[in-house]
PDB file of C-alpha atoms (C1' of nucleotides) in Angstrom:
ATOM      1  CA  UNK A  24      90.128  84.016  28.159  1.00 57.00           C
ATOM      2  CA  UNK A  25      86.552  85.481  28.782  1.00 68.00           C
ATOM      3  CA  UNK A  26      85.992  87.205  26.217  1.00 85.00           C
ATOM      4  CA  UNK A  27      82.825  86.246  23.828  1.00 93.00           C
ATOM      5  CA  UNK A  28      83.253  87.284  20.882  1.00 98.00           C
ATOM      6  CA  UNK A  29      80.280  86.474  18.445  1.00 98.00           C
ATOM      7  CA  UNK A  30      81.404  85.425  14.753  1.00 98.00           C
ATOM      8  CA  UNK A  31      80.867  88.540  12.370  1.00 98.00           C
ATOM      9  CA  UNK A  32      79.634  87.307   8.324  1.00 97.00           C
ATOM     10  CA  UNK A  33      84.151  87.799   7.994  1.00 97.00           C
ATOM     11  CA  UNK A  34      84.564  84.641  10.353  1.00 98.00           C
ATOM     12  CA  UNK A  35      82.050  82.386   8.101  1.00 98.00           C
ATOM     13  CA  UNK A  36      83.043  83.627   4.439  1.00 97.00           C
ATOM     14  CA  UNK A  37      86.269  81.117   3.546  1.00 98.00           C
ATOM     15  CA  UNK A  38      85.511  79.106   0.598  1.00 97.00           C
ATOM     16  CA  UNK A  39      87.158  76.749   2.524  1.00 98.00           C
ATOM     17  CA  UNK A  40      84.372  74.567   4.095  1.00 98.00           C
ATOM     18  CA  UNK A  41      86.668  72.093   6.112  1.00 98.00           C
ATOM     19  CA  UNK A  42      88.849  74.979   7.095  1.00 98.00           C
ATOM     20  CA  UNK A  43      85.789  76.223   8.613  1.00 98.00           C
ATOM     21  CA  UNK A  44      84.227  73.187   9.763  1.00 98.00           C
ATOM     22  CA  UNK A  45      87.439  72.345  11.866  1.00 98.00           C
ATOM     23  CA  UNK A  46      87.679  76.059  13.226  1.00 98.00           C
ATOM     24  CA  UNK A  47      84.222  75.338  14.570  1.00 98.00           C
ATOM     25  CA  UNK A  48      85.290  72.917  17.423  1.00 98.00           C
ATOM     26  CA  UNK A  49      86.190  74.512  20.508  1.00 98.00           C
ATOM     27  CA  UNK A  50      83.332  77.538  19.749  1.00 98.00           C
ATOM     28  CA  UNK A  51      80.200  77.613  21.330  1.00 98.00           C
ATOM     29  CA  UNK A  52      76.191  77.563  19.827  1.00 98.00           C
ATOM     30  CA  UNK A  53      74.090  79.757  21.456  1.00 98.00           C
ATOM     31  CA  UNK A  54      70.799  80.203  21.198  1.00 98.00           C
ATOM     32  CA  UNK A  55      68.138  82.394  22.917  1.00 97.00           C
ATOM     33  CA  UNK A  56      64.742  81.544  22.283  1.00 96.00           C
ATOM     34  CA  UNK A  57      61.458  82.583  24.595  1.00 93.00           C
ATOM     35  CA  UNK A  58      64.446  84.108  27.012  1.00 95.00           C
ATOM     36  CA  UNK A  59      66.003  80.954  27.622  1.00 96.00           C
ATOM     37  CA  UNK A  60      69.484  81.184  26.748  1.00 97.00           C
ATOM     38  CA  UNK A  61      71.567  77.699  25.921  1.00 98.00           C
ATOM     39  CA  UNK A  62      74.741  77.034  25.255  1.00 98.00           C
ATOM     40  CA  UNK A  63      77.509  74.160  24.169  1.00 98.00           C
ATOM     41  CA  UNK A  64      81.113  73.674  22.642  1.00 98.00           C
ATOM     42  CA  UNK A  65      80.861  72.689  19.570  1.00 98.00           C
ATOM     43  CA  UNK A  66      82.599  69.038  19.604  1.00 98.00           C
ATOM     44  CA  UNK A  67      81.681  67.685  16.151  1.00 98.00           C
ATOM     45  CA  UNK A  68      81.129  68.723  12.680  1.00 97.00           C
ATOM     46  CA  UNK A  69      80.813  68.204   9.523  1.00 97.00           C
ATOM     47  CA  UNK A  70      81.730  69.956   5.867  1.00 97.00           C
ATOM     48  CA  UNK A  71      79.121  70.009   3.013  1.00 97.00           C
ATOM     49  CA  UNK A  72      80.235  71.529  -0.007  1.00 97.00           C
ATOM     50  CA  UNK A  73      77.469  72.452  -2.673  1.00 94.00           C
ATOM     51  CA  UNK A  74      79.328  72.327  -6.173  1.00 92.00           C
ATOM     52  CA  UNK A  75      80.560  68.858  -6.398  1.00 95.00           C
ATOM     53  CA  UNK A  76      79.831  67.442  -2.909  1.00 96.00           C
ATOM     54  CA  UNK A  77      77.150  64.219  -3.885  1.00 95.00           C
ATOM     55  CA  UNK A  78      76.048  64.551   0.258  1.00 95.00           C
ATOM     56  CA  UNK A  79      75.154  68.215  -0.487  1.00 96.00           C
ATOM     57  CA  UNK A  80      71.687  68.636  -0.897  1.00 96.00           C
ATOM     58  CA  UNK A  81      72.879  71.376  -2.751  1.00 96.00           C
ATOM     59  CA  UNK A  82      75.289  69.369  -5.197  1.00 95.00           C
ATOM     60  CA  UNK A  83      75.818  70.754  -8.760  1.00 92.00           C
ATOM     61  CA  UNK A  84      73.874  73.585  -7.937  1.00 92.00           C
ATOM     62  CA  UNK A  85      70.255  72.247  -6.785  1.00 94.00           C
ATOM     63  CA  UNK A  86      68.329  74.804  -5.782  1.00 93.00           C
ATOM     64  CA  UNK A  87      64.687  73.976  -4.240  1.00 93.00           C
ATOM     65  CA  UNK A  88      62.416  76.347  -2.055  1.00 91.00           C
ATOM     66  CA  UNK A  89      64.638  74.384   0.960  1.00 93.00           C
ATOM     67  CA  UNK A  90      67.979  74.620  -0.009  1.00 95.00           C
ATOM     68  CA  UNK A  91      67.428  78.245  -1.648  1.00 96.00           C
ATOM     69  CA  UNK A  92      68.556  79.295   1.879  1.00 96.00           C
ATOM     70  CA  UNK A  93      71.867  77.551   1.569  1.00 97.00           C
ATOM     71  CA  UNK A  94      72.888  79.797  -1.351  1.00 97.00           C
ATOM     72  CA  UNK A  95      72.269  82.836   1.051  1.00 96.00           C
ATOM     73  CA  UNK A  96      75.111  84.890   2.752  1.00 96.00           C
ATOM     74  CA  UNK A  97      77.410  83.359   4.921  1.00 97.00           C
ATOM     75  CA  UNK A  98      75.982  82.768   8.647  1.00 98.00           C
ATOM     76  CA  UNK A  99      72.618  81.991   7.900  1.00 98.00           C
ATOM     77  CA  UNK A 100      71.059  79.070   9.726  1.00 98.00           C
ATOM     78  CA  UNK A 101      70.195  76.464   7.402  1.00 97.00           C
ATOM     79  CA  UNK A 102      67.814  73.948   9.292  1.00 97.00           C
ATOM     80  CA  UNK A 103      65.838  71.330   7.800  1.00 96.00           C
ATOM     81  CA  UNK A 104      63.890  68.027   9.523  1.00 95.00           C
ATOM     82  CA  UNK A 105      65.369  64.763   8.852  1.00 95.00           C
ATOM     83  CA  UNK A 106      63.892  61.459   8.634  1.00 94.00           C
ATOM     84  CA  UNK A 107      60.654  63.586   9.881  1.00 93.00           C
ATOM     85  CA  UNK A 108      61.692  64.043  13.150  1.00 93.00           C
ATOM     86  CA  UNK A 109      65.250  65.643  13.580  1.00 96.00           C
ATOM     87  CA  UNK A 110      66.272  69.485  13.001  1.00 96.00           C
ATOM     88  CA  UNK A 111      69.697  69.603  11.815  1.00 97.00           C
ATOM     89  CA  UNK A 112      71.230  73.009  12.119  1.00 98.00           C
ATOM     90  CA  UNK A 113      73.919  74.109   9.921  1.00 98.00           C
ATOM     91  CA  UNK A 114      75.697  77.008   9.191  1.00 98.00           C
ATOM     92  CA  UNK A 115      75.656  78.554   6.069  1.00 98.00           C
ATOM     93  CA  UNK A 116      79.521  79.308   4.752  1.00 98.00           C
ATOM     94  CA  UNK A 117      81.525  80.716   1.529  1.00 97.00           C
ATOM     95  CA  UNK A 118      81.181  83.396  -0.791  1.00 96.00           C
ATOM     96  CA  UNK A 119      76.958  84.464  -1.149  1.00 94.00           C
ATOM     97  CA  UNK A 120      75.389  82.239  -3.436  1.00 94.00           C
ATOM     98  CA  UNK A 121      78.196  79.310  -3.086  1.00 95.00           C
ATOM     99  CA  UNK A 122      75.935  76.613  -1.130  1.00 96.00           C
ATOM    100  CA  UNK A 123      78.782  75.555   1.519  1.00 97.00           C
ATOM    101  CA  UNK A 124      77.497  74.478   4.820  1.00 97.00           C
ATOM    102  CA  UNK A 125      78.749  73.138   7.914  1.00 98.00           C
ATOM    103  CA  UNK A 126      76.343  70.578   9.810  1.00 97.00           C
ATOM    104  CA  UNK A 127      76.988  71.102  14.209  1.00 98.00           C
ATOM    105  CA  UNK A 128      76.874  67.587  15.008  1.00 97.00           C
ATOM    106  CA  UNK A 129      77.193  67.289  18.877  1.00 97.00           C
ATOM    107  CA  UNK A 130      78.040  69.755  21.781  1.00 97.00           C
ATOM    108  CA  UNK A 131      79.306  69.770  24.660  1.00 97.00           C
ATOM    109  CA  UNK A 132      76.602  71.042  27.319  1.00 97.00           C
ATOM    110  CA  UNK A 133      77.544  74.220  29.026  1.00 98.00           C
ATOM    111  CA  UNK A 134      74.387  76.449  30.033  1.00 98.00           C
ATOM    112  CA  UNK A 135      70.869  75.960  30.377  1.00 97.00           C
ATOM    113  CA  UNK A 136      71.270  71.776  31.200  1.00 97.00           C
ATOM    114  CA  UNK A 137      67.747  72.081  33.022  1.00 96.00           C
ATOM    115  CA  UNK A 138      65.723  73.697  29.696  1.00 97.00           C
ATOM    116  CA  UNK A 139      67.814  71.323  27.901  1.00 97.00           C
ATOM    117  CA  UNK A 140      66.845  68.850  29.739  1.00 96.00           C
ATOM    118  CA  UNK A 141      63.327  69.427  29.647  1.00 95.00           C
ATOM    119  CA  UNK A 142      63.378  69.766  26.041  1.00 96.00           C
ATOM    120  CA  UNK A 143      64.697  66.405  25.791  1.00 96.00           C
ATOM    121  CA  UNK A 144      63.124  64.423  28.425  1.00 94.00           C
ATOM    122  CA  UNK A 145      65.900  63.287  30.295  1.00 95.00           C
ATOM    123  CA  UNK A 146      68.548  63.801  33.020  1.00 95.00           C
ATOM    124  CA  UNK A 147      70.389  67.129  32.755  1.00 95.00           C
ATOM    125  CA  UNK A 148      73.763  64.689  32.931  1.00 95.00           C
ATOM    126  CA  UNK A 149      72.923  62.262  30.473  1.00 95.00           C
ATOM    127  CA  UNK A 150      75.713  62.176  27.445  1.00 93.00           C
ATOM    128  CA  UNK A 151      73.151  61.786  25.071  1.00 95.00           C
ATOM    129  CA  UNK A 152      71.655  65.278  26.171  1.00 97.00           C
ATOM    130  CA  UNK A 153      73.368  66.566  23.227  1.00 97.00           C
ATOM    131  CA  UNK A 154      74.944  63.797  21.081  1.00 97.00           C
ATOM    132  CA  UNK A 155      73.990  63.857  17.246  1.00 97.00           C
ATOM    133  CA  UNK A 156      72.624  66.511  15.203  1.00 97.00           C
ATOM    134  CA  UNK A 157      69.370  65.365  16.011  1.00 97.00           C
ATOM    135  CA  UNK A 158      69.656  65.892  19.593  1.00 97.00           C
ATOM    136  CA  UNK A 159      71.324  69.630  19.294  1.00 98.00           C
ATOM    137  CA  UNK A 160      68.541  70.243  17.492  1.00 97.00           C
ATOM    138  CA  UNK A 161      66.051  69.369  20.183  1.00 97.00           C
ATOM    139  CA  UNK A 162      68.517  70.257  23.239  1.00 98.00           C
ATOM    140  CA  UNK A 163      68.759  74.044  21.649  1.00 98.00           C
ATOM    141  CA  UNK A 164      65.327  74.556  20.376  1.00 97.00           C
ATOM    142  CA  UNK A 165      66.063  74.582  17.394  1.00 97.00           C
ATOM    143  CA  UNK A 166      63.453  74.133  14.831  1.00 96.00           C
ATOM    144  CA  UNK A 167      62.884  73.841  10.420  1.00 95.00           C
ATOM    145  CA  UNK A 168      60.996  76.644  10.606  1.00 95.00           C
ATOM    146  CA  UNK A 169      63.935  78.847  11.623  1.00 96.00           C
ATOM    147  CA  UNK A 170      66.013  78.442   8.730  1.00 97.00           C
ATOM    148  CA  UNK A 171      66.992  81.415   6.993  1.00 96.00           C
ATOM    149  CA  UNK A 172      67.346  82.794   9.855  1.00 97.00           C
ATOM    150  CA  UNK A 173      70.917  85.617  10.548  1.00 97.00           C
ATOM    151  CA  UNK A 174      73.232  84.485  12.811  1.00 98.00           C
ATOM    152  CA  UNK A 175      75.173  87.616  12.603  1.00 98.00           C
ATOM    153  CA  UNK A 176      72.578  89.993  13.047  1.00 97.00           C
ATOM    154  CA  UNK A 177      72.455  92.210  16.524  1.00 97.00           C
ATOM    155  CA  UNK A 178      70.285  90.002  19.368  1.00 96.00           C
ATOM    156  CA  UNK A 179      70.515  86.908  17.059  1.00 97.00           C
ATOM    157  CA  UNK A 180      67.860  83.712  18.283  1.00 97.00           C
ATOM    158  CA  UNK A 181      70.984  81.567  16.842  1.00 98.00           C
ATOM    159  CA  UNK A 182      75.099  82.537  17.233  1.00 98.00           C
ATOM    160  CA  UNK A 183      78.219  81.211  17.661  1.00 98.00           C
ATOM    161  CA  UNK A 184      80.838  82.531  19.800  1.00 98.00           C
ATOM    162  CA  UNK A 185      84.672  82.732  20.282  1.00 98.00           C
ATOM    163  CA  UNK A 186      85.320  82.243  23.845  1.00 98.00           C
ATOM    164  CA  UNK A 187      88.726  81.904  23.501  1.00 97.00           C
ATOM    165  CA  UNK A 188      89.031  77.720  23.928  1.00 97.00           C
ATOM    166  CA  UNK A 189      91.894  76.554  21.696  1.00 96.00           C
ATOM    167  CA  UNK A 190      91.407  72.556  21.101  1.00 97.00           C
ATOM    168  CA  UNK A 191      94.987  71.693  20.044  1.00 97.00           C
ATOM    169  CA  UNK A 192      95.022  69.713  16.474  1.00 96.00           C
ATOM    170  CA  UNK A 193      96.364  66.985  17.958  1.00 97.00           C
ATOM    171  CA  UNK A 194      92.959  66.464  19.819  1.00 97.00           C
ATOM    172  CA  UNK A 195      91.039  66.641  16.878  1.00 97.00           C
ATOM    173  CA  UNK A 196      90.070  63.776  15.113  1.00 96.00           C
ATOM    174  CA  UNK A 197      89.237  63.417  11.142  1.00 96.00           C
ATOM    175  CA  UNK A 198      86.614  60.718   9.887  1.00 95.00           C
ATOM    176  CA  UNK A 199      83.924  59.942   6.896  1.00 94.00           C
ATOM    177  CA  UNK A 200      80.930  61.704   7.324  1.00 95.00           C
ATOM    178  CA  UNK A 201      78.058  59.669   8.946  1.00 95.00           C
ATOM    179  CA  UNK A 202      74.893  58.528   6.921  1.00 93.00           C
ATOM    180  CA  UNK A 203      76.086  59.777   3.888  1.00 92.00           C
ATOM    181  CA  UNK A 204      76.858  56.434   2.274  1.00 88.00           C
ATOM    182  CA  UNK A 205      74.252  56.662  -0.802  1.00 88.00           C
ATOM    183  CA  UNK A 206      76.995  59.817  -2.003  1.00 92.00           C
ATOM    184  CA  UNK A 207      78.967  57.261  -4.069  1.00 90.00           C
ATOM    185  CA  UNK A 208      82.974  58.559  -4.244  1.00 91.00           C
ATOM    186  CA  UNK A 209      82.177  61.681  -2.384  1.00 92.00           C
ATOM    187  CA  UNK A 210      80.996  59.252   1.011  1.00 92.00           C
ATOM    188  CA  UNK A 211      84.172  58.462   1.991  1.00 92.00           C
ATOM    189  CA  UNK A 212      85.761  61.964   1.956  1.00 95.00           C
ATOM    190  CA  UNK A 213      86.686  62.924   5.484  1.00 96.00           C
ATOM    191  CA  UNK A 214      85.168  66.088   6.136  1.00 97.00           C
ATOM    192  CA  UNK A 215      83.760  64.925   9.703  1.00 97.00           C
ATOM    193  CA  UNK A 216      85.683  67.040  12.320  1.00 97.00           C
ATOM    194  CA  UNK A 217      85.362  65.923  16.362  1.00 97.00           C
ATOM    195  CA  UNK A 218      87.313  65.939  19.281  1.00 97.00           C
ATOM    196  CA  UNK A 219      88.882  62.961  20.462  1.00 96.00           C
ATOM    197  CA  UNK A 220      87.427  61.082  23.245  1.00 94.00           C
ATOM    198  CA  UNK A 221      84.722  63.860  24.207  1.00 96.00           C
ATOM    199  CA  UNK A 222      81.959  61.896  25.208  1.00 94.00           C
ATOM    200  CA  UNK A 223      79.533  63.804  23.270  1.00 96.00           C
ATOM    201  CA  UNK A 224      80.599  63.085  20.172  1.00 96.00           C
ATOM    202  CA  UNK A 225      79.048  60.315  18.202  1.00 93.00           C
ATOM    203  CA  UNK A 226      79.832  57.197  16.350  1.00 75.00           C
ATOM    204  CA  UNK A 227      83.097  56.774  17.983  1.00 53.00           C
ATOM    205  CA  UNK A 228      82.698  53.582  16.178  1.00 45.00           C
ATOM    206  CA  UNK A 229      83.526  54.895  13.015  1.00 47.00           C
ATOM    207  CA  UNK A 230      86.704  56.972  13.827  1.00 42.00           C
ATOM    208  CA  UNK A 231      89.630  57.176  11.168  1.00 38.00           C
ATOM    209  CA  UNK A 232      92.676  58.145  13.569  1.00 31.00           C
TER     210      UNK A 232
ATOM    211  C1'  DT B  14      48.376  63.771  -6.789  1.00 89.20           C
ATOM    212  C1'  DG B  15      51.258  59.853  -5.220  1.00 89.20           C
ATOM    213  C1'  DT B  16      55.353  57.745  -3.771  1.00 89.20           C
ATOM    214  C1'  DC B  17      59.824  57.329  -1.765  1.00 89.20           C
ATOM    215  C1'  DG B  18      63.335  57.726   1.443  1.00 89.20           C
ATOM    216  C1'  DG B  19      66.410  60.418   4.305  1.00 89.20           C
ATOM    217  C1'  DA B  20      73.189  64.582   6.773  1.00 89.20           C
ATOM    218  C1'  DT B  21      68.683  60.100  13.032  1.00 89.20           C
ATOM    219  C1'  DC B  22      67.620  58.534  17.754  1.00 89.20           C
ATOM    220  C1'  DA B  23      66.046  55.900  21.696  1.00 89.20           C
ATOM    221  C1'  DG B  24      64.828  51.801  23.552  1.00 89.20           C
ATOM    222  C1'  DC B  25      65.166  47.177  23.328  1.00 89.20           C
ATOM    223  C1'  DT B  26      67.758  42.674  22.862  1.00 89.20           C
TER     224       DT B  26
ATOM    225  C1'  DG C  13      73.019  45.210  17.016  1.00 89.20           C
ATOM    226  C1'  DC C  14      68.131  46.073  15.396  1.00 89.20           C
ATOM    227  C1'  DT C  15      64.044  48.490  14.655  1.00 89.20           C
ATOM    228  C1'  DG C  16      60.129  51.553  14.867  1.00 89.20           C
ATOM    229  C1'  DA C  17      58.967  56.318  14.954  1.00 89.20           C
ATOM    230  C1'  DT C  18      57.381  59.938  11.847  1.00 89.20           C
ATOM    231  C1'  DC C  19      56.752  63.556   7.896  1.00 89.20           C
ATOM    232  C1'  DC C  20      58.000  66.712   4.564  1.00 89.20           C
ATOM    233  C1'  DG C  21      60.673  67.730   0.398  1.00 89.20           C
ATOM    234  C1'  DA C  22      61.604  66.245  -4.102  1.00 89.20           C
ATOM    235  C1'  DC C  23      60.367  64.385  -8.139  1.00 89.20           C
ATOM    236  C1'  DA C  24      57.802  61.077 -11.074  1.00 89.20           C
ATOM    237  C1'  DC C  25      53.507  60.530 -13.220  1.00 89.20           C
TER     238       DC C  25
END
DNA sequence: TGTCGGATCAGCT
DNA sequence: GCTGATCCGACAC
C-alpha cells in the first residue's frame, strides 16, 4: 500500500496507447526540480497515437525538430507550449521510434500545494490548482525546454510512480478528446481517460458515460 | 522571411 | 458563455 514504485521503460513500452493511457489514472507525477519535490494522481488523460491518429502531431509519421522527441524510447517527456503559453507534458509510449504519447491532463494535488501554489498564483485549495494540461504544466514546473528529457533514468526531474491506488473501472470514465476537433474522423475517437466526478478533472461538460 | 493558428486558461458577463 | 493573452513551430512563399 506504500510502496512507490517508479515506472521502469517495461511499464511504458505497450503499443497499446489507450491501454496505457487508462493504466495512468490512479499513478502519481512527480517532479523534483530546484529541490522542490511535487506530486499528484494522475486523474485524466489522454491517448495520441502517431501512425494514423489526425490529433497526433506526429500523424503518418511527421517528424520535425519538436516531435523528433516523440519517436524516442518509451518514457521520455515530450513537452511542448501550446497556444504560446501552456506546457503540456506527455509521456512518450510504444515500441522506440513508434510516436505514441499519452497527454497528463489534470491531477489530483498531493504534495508540495504551497510551491504549487506559488507557481500558479492562487490558493493552495483552489480546484483549478491543477485542472487542464495547462495548469499541470505550470503547477509542476514543468517547462518546453525539458522535453526529451528520461523519465526512467536514476534521480529523474520528471517520474511517475505506482503507489499502489487501484481506481476501479467502474470509476473511470471514457470521452472524445478535448480541442482536437480540426482531426476530422479521428476527433471523435474516445481516447480521453478520467475519473468520474474528481473535481480536478476538466470539461465535465463533455463526458460520454 | 512572413503568416497562421493551436492537444488552453482565467477572468469576466 | 465569451474573449484576450501570448509565442513558437510549421510551412508557404
Amino acid at each position: 500500500m506504500h510502496s512507490h514504485r517508479v515506472l521502469t521503460e517495461d511499464d511504458y513500452r505497450s503499443s497499446d496507447v489507450n491501454a496505457l493511457a487508462r493504466s495512468f489514472i490512479g499513478k502519481f507525477l512527480c517532479t523534483k526540480i530546484d529541490g522542490h519535490v511535487t506530486t499528484g494522481m494522475i486523474v485524466e488523460t489522454e491517448a495520441y497515437r502517431g501512425a494514423d491518429d489526425k490529433a497526433s502531431h506526429a500523424y503518418n509519421g511527421k517528424r520535425t525538430k519538436r516531435t523528433s522527441v516523440m519517436y524516442e524510447s518509451a518514457g521520455t517527456a515530450y513537452i511542448y507550449l501550446c497556444y504560446g503559453l501552456h506546457h503540456m507534458m506527455n509521456v512518450v509510449t510504444g515500441p522506440c521510434g513508434i510516436a505514441n504519447a499519452v497527454l497528463i491532463r489534470s491531477l489530483e494535488p498531493i504534495s508540495g500545494l504551497e510551491i504549487m501554489a506559488e507557481r500558479r498564483n492562487m490558493a493552495s485549495d483552489d480546484n483549478r490548482l491543477t485542472k487542464g494540461p495547462g495548469s499541470v504544466g505550470q503547477a509542476m514546473g514543468i517547462h518546453a525546454g525539458m522535453t526529451g528529457i528520461s523519465m526512467t533514468i536514476p534521480e529523474p526531474v520528471i517520474w511517475l510512480e505506482d503507489r499502489g491506488v487501484i481506481i476501479p473501472p467502474s470509476e473511470i470514465g471514457q470521452s472524445e478528446r478535448i480541442g482536437v476537433s480540426y482531426a476530422a474522423e479521428c476527433a471523435h475517437w474516445p481516447w480521453r481517460y478520467f475519473v468520474l466526478k474528481n473535481k480536478y478533472v476538466s470539461a465535465h461538460q463533455r463526458m460520454l458515460k
